[in-house]
Short mmCIF file of C-alpha atoms and ligand atoms in Angstrom, two decimals:
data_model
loop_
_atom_site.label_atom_id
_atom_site.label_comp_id
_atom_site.label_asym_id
_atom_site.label_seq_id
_atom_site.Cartn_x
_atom_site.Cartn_y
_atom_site.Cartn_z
CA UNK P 1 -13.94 7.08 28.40
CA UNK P 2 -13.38 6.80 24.54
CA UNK P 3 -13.46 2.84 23.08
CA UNK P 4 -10.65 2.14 20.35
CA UNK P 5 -11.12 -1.07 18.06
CA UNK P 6 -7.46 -1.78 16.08
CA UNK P 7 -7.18 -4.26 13.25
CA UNK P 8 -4.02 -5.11 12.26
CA UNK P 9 -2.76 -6.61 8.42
CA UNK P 10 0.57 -7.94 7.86
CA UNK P 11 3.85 -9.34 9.37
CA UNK P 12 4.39 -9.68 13.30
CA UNK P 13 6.21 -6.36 13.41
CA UNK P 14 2.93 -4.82 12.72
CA UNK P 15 1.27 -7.05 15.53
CA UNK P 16 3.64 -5.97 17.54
CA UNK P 17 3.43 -2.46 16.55
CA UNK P 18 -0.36 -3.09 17.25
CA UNK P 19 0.25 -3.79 20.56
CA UNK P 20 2.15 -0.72 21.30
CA UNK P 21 -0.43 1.64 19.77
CA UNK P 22 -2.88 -0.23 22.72
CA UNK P 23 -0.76 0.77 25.07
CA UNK P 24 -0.19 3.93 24.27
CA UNK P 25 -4.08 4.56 23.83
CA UNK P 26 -4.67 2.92 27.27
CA UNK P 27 -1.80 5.30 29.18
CA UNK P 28 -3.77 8.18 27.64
CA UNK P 29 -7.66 6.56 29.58
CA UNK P 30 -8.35 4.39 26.37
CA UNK P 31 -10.15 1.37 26.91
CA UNK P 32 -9.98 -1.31 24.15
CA UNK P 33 -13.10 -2.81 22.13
CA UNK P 34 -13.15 -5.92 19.75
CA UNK P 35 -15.93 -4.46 18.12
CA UNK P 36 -16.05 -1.95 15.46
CA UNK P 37 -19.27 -1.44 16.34
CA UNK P 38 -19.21 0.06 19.45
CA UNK P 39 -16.04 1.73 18.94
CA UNK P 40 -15.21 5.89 18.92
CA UNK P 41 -12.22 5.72 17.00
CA UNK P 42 -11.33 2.72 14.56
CA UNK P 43 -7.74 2.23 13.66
CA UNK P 44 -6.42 -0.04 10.99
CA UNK P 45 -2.86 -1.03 11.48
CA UNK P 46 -1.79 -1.60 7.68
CA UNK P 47 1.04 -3.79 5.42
CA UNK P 48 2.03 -2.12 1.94
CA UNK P 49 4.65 -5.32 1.44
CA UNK P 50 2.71 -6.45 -1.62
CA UNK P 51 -0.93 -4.50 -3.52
CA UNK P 52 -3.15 -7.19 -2.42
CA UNK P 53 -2.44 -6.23 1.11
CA UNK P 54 -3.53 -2.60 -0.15
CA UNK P 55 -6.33 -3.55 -1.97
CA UNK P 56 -7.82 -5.33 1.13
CA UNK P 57 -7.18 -2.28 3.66
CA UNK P 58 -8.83 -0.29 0.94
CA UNK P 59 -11.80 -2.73 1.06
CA UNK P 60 -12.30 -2.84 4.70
CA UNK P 61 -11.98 1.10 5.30
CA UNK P 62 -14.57 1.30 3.01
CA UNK P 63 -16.78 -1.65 5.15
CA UNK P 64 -15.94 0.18 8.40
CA UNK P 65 -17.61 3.91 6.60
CA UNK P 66 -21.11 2.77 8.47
CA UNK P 67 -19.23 2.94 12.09
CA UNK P 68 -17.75 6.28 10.48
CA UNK P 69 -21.07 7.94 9.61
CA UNK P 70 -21.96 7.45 13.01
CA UNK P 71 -19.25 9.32 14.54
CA UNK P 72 -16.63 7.02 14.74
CA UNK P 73 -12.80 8.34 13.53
CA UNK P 74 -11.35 6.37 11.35
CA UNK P 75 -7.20 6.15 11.52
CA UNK P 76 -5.51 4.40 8.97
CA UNK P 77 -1.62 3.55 10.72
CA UNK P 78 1.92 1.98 9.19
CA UNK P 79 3.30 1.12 6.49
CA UNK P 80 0.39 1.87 4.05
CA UNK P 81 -0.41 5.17 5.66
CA UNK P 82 3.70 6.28 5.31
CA UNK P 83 3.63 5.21 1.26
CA UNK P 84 0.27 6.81 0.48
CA UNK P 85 0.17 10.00 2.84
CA UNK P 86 -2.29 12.53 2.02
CA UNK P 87 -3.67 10.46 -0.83
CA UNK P 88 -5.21 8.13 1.73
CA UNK P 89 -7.39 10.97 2.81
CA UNK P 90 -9.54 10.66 0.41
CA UNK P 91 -9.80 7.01 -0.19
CA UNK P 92 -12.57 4.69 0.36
CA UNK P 93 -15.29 6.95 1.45
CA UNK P 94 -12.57 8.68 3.39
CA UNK P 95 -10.17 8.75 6.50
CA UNK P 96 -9.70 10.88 9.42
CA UNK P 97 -6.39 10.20 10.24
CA UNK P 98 -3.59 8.98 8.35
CA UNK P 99 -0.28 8.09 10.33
CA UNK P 100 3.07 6.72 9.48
CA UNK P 101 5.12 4.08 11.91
CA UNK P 102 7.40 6.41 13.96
CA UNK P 103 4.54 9.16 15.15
CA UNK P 104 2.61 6.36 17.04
CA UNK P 105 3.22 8.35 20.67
CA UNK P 106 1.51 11.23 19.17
CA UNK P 107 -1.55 8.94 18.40
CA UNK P 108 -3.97 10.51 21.34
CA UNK P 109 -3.16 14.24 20.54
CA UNK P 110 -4.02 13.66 16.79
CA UNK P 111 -6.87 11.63 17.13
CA UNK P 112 -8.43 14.40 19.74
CA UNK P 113 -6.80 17.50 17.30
CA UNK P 114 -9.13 15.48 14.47
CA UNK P 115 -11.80 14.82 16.58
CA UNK P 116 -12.63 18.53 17.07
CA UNK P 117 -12.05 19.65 13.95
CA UNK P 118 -14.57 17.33 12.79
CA UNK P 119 -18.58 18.96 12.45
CA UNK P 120 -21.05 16.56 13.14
CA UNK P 121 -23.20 15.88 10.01
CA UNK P 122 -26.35 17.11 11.72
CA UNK P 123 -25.60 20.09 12.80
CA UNK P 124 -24.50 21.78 9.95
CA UNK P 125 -26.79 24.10 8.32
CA UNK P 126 -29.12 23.11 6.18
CA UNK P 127 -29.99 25.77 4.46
CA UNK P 128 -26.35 25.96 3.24
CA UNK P 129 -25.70 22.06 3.48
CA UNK P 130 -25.32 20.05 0.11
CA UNK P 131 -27.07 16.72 0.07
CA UNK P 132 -24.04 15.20 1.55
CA UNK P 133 -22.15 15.80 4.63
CA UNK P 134 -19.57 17.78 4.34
CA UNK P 135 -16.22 15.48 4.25
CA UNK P 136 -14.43 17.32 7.28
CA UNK P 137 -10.20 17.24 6.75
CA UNK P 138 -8.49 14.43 8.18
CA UNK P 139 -4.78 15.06 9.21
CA UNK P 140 -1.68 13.38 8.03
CA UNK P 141 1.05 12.43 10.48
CA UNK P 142 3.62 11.47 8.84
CA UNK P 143 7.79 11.83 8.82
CA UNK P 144 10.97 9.52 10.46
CA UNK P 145 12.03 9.87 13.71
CA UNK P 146 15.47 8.72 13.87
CA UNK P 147 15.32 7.86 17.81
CA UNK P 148 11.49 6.65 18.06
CA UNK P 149 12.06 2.65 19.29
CA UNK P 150 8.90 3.47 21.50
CA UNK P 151 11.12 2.72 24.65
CA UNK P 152 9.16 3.01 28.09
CA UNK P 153 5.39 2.12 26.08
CA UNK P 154 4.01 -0.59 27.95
CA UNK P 155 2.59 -2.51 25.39
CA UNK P 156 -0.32 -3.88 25.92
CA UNK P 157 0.06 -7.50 24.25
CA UNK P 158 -2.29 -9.54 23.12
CA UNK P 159 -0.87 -12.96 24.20
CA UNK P 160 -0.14 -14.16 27.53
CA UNK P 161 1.48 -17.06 26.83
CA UNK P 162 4.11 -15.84 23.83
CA UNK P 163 5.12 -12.53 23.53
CA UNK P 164 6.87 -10.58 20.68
CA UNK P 165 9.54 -8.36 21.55
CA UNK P 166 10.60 -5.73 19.04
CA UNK P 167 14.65 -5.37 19.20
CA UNK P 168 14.85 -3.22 15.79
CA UNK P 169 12.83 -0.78 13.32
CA UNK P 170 13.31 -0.52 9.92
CA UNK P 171 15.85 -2.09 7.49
CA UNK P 172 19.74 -0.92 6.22
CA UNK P 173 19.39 -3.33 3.38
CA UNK P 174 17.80 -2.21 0.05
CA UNK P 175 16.29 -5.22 -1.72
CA UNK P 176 15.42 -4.15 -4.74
CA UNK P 177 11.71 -5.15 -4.46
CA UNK P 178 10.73 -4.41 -1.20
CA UNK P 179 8.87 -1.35 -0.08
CA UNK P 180 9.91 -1.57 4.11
CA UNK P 181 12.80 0.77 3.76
CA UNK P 182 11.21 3.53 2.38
CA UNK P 183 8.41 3.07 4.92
CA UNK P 184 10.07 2.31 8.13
CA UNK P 185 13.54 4.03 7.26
CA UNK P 186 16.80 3.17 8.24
CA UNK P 187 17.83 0.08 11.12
CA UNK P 188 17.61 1.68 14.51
CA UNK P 189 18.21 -0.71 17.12
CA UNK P 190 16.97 -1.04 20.92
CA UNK P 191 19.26 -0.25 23.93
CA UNK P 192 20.40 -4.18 24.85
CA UNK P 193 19.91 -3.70 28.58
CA UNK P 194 15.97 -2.69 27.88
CA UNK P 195 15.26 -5.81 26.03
CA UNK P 196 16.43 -7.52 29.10
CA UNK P 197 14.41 -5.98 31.21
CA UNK P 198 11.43 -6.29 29.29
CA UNK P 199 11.93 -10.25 28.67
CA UNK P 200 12.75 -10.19 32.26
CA UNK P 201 9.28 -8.70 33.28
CA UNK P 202 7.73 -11.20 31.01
CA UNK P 203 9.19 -14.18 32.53
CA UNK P 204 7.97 -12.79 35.86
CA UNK P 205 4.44 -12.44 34.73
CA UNK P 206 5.00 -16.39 33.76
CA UNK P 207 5.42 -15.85 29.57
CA UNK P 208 7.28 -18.72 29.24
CA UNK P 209 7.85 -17.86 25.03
CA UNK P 210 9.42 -14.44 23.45
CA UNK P 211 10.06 -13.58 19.79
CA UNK P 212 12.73 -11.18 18.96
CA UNK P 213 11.57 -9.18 15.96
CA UNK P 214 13.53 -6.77 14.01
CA UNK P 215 13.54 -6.45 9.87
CA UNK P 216 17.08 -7.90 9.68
CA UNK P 217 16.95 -8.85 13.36
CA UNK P 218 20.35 -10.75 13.22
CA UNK P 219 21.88 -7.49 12.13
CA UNK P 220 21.26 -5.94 15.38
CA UNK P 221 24.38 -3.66 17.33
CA UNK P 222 24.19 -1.47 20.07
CA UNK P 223 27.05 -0.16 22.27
CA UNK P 224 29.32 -3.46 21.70
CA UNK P 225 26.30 -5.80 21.88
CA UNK P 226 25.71 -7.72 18.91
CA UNK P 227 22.86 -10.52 18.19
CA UNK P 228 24.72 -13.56 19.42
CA UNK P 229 25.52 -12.23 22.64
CA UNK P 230 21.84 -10.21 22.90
CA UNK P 231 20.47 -13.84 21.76
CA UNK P 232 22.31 -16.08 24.56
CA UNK P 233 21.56 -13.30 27.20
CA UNK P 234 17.58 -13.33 26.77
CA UNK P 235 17.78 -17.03 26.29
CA UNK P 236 18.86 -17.19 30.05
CA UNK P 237 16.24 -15.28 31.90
CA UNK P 238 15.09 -17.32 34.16
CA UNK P 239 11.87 -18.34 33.56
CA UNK P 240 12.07 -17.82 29.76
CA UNK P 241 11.91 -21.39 28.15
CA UNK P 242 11.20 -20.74 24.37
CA UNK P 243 13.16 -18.15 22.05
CA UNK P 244 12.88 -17.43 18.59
CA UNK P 245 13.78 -14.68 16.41
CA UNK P 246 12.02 -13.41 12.74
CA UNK P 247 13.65 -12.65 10.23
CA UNK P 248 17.21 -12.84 9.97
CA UNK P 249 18.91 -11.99 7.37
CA UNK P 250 21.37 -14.57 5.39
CA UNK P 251 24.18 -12.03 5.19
CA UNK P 252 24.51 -11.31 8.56
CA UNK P 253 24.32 -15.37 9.73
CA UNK P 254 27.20 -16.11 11.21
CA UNK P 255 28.52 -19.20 13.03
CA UNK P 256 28.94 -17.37 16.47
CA UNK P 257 24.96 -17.35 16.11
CA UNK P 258 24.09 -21.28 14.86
CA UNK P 259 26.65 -21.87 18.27
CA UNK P 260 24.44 -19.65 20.70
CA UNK P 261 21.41 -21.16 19.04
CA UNK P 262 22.55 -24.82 19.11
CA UNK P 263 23.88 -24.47 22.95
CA UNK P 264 21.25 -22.84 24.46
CA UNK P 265 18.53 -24.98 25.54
CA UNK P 266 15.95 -22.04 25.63
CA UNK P 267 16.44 -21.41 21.91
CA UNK P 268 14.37 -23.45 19.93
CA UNK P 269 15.89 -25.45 17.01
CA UNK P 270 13.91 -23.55 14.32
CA UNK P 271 14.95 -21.26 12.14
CA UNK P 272 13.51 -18.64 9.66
CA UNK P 273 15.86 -18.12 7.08
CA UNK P 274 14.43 -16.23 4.10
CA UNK P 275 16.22 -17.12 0.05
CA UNK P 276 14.12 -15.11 -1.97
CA UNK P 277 15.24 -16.90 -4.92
CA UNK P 278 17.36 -20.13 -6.09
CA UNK P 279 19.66 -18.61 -8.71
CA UNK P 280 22.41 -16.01 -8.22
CA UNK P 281 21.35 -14.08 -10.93
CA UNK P 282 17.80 -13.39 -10.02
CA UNK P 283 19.79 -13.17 -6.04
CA UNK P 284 21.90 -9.84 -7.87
CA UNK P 285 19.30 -8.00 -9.31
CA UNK P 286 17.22 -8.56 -5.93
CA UNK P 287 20.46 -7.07 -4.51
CA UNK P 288 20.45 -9.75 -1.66
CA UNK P 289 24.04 -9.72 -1.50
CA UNK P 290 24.63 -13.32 -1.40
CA UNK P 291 24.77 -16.44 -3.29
CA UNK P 292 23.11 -20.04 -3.50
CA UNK P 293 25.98 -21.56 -2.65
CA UNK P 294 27.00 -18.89 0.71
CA UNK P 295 23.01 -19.66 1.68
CA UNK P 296 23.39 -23.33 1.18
CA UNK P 297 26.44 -23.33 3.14
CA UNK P 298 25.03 -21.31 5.79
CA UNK P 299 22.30 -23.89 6.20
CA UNK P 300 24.63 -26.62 6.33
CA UNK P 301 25.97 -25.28 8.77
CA UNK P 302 22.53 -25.48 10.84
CA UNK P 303 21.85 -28.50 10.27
CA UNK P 304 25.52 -29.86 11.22
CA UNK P 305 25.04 -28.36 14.65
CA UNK P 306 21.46 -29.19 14.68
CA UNK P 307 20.49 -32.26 13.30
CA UNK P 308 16.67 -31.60 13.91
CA UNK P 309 16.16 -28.21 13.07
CA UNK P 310 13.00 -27.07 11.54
CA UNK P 311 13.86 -24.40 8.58
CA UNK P 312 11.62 -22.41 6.90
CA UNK P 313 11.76 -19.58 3.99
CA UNK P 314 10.03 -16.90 2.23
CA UNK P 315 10.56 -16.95 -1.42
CA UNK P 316 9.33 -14.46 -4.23
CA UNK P 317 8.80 -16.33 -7.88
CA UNK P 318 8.12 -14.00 -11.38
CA UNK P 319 10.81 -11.17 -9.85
CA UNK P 320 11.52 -8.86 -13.00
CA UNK P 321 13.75 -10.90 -15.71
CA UNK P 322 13.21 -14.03 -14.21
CA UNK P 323 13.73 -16.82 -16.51
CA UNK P 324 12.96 -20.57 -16.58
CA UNK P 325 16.39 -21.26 -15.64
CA UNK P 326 16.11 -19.09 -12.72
CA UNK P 327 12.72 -20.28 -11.55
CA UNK P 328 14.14 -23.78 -11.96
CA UNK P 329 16.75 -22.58 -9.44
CA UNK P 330 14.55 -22.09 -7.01
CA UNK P 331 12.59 -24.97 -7.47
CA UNK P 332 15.96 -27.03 -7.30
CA UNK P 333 16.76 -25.50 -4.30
CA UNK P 334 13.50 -26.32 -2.73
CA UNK P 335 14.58 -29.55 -3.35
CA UNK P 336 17.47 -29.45 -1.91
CA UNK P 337 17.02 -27.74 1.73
CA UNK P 338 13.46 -29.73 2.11
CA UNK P 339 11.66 -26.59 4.23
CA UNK P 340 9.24 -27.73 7.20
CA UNK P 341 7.31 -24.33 5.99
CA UNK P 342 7.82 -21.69 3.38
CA UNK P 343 5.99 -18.62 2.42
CA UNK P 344 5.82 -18.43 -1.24
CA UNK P 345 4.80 -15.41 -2.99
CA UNK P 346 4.46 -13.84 -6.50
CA UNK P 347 6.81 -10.95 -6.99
CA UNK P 348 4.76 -7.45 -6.71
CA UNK P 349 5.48 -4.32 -8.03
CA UNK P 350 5.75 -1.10 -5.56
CA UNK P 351 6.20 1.96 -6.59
CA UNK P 352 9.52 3.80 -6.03
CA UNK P 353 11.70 0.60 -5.38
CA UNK P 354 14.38 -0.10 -7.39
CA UNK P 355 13.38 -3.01 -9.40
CA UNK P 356 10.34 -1.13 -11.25
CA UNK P 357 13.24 0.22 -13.35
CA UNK P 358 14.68 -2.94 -14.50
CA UNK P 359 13.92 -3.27 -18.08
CA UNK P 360 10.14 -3.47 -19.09
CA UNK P 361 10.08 -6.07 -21.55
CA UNK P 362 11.50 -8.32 -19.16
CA UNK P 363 9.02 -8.29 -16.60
CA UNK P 364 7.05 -11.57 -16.40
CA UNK P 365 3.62 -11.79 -17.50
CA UNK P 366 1.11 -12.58 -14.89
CA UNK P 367 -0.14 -15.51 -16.12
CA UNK P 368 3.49 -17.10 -15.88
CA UNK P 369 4.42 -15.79 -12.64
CA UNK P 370 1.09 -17.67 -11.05
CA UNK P 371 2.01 -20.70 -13.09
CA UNK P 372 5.14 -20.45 -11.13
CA UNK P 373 3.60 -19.77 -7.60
CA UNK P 374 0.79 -22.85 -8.24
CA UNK P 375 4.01 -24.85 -9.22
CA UNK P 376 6.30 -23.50 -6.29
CA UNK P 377 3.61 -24.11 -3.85
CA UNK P 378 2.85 -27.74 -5.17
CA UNK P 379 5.99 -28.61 -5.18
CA UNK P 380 6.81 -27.03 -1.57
CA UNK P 381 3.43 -28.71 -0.31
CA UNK P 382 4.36 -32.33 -1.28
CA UNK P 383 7.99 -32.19 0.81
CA UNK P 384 6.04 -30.59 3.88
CA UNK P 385 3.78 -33.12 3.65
CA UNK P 386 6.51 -35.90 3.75
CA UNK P 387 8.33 -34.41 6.49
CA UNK P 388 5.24 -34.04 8.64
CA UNK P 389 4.01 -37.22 7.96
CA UNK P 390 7.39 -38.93 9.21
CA UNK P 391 6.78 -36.77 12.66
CA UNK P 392 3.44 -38.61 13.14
CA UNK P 393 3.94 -40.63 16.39
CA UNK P 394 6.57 -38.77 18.13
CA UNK P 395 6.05 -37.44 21.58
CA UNK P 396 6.87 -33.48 21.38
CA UNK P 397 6.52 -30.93 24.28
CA UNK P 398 3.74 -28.06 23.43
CA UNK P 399 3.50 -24.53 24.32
CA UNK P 400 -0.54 -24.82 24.44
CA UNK P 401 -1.43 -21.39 23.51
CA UNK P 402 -5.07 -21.49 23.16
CA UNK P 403 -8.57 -22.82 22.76
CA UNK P 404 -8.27 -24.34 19.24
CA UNK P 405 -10.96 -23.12 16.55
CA UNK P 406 -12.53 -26.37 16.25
CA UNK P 407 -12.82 -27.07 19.82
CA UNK P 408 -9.68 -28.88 22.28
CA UNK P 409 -6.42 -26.46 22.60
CA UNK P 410 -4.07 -25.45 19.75
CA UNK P 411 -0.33 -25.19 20.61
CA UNK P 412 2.96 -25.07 19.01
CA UNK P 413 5.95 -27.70 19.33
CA UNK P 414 9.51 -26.21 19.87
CA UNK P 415 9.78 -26.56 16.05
CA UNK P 416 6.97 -24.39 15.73
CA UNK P 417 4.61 -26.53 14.37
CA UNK P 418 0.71 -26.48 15.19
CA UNK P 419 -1.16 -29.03 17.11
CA UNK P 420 -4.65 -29.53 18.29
CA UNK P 421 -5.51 -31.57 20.75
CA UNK P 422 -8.14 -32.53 23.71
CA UNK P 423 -7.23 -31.61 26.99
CA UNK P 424 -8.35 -29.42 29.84
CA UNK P 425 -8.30 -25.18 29.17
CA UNK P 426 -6.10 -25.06 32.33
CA UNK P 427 -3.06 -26.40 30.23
CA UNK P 428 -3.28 -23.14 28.76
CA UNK P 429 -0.01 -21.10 29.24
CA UNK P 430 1.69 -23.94 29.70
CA UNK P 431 3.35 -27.12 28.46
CA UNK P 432 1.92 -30.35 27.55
CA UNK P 433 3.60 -34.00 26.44
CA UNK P 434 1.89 -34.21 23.20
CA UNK P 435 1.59 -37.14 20.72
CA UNK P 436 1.64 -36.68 17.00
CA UNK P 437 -0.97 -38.68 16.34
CA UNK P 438 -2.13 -37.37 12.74
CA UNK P 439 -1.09 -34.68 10.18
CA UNK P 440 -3.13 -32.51 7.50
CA UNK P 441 -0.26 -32.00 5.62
CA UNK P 442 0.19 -28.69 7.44
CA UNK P 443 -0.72 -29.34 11.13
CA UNK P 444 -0.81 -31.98 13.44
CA UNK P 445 -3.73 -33.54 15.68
CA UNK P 446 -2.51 -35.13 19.12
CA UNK P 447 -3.23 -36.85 21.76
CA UNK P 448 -2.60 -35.30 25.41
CA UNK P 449 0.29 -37.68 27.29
CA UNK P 450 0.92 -35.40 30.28
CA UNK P 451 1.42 -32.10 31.56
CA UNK P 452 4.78 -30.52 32.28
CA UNK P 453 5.46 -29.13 35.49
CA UNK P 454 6.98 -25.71 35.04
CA UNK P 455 10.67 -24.80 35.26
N1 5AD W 1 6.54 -8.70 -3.95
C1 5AD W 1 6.33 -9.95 -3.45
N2 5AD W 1 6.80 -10.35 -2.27
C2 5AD W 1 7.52 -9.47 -1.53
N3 5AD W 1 8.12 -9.59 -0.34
C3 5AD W 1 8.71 -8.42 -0.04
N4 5AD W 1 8.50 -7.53 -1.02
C4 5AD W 1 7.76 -8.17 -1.98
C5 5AD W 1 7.24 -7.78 -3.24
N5 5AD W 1 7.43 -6.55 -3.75
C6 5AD W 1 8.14 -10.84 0.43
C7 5AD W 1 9.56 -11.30 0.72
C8 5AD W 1 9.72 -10.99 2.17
C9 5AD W 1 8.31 -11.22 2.68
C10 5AD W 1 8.02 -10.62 3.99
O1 5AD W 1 7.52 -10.64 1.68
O2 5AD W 1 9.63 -12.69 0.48
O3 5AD W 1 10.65 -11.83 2.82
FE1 SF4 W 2 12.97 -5.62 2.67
FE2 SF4 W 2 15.39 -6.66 2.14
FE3 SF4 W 2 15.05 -5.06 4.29
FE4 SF4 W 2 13.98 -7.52 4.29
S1 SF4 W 2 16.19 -7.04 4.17
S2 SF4 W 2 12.93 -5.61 4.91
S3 SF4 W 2 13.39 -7.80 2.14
S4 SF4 W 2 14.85 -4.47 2.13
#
């Protein structure tokens, strides 16, 4: 029986993606550790979104060389693994197996084809033997599979209370900063009737909350289904009582969807709806194709069917030719839409997307662009912490998801906001009257009213 240990970096996709390298490990006799330590092969599930996600993989796989010298394998996986390829080989002290986001089924073969290649350190010759072990080849598994959604893997999830559910791989759109296409390749999208089935079994195993992920996920179309209809059709499962869906994109946001999402009970009143930017010039050259205004009016429409809804954003400051006039753009629309939560980030360059050739002496200096993050986030912070403080004392129904890390239970409210509170671990999995009785700024603290029976 071999012991696999995954750590994953990044967005949910790669959680998710996580979860279905488990389960394709476990079909194959795999049992899974949390433990490097006592671990025979040690995968790390990576991001290459931005370099300081790089950076940190690089630091870890060289922490995790002691587990290595041992005889542990080492398999650097996604989106890291598909942009540096062979090169990874080599990094860090080294790597046994490097392997991109679509070869995931082949996982077990590999790691066993690696496995024998590899000469344990002590019995190689010593007469012969340098003073250091000789670095055995690692393999590269790399290449698009047009078809690979990884339908029938069971995944093997690590929730059992909210589940994601992976509807698409990969991304149609180009931004002109972002890495994902050229690691995940184009938008394929899941067979509608699969989904189903899969929410479906969740439901019956009493997962009350799903998350649809996909790059672009509102872009989704298969055989006459689109995301609407896919959107209203998981929402009624019976037993499924949350929904959400990350990220959608602002071009394909269409008022069929803020009706499905405003009429069906199951779908929570939250919504994810990344900007990037505040001015339409910085919005071309990030070739989002579309402006302030068509966002602004998209989230007016939101919040005309949806009074309450939570919105939130991810936003990239210091983008190449960037001026004050832009980044005062996006600080005006900050303003403006008031987000419950945004994920703020300085722009990063990666190699072989488009926006590395914009011109060179326009690029921002990096003292300005974290000027503009500290500023961004400041500013961002201070309306968070008004809206959340004008939620203290309401009554909300929580998901309670967990033992919190400070002791009571941690769980989210339909807006998707944490809370901690005391109650007793039994709530877990299910849902709980909750009031607001305190906020960080960021989270709430609560005090337990009731439980909910279930639906
Ligand atoms: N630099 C900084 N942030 C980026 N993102 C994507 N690519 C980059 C980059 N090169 C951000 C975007 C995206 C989020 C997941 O990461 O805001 O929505
Ligand atoms: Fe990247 Fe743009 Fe695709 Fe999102 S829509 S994954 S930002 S290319």
């Amino acid at each position: 029986m071999k012991r696999a240990y995954i750590e994953t970096y990044g967005c949910q996709m790669n959680i998710s993606d996580s979860e279905l390298i488990a389960g394709i490990l476990a079909e194959q006799g795999f049992v899974a550790t949390d433990k490097p330590d006592d671990a025979d092969v040690i995968l790390v599930n990576t991001c290459a979104i931005r370099d300081h996600a790089e950076q940190r993989v690089i630091g870890r796989v060289g922490q995790l060389q002691q587990y290595r010298r041992e005889g542990a394998l080492i398999g650097v996986t996604g989106c890291m693994a598909q942009r540096m390829g062979e090169s990874l080989l080599g990094r860090a002290g080294g790597v046994d197996l490097v392997m991109g986001p679509d070869a995931y089924r082949q996982l077990p073969d590999k790691l066993e084809e690696v496995a024998a290649k590899r000469t344990p350190a002590r019995s190689l010759p010593l007469a012969f033997g340098s003073h250091a072990p000789q670095q055995p080849r690692g393999l590269t598994v790399l290449g698009f599979d047009p078809h690979e959604n990884y339908e029938g893997v069971a995944a093997k999830r690590i929730s059992t209370v909210s589940a994601w559910v992976p509807i698409q791989r990969g991304c149609n759109y180009r931004c002109t900063y972002c890495i994902v296409p050229y690691v995940r390749g184009d938008e394929k999208n899941r067979d509608p009737l699969a989904i189903l089935d899969e929410v479906r079994a969740l439901a019956q195993d009493g997962v009350p909350e799903v998350t649809l992920l996909g790059q672009t996920v509102n872009s989704y179309e298969h055989g006459g289904w689109d995301f609407p209809r896919l959107l209203r059709e998981v929402a009624r499962v019976d037993g499924i009582r949350r929904v959400r869906f990350i990220s959608p994109h602002p071009n394909d946001f269409t008022r069929e969807l803020v009706e499905v999402m405003a009429t069906e009970p199951a779908v929570c009143k939250q919504l994810h709806l990344p900007v990037q930017s505040g001015h339409n010039r910085t919005l071309k050259r990030m070739l989002r194709r579309y402006t302030v205004e068509e966002y602004l009016e998209k989230i007016a429409w939101v919040r005309e069917a949806m009074p309450h809804v939570a919105l939130s954003t991810d936003v990239i400051v210091a983008f190449p030719g960037e001026t004050d006039e832009e980044y005062e753009g996006t600080l005006e629309l900050m303003r403006s839409v008031r987000y419950d939560d945004a994920f703020l980030y300085k722009y990063s360059e990666r190699d072989g997307t488009p926006a590395t050739r914009l011109p060179r002496d326009q690029f921002v200096p990096d003292e300005v662009g974290q000027a503009r993050l500290e500023r961004l986030i400041a500013t961002h912070r201070a309306i968070q912490a008004e809206i959340y403080a004008a939620e203290v004392g309401r009554i909300e129904e929580v998901l309670v998801e967990k033992e919190g890390r400070r002791g009571g239970l941690q769980g989210r409210t339909e807006s998707n906001k944490v809370v901690t509170f005391e109650g007793p671990v039994e709530l877990i999995g299910g849902f709980a009257e909750v009031r607001l009785s305190s906020t960080s700024g960021a989270t709430f603290s609560g005090e337990l009213v009731g439980a909910l029976a279930a639906a």
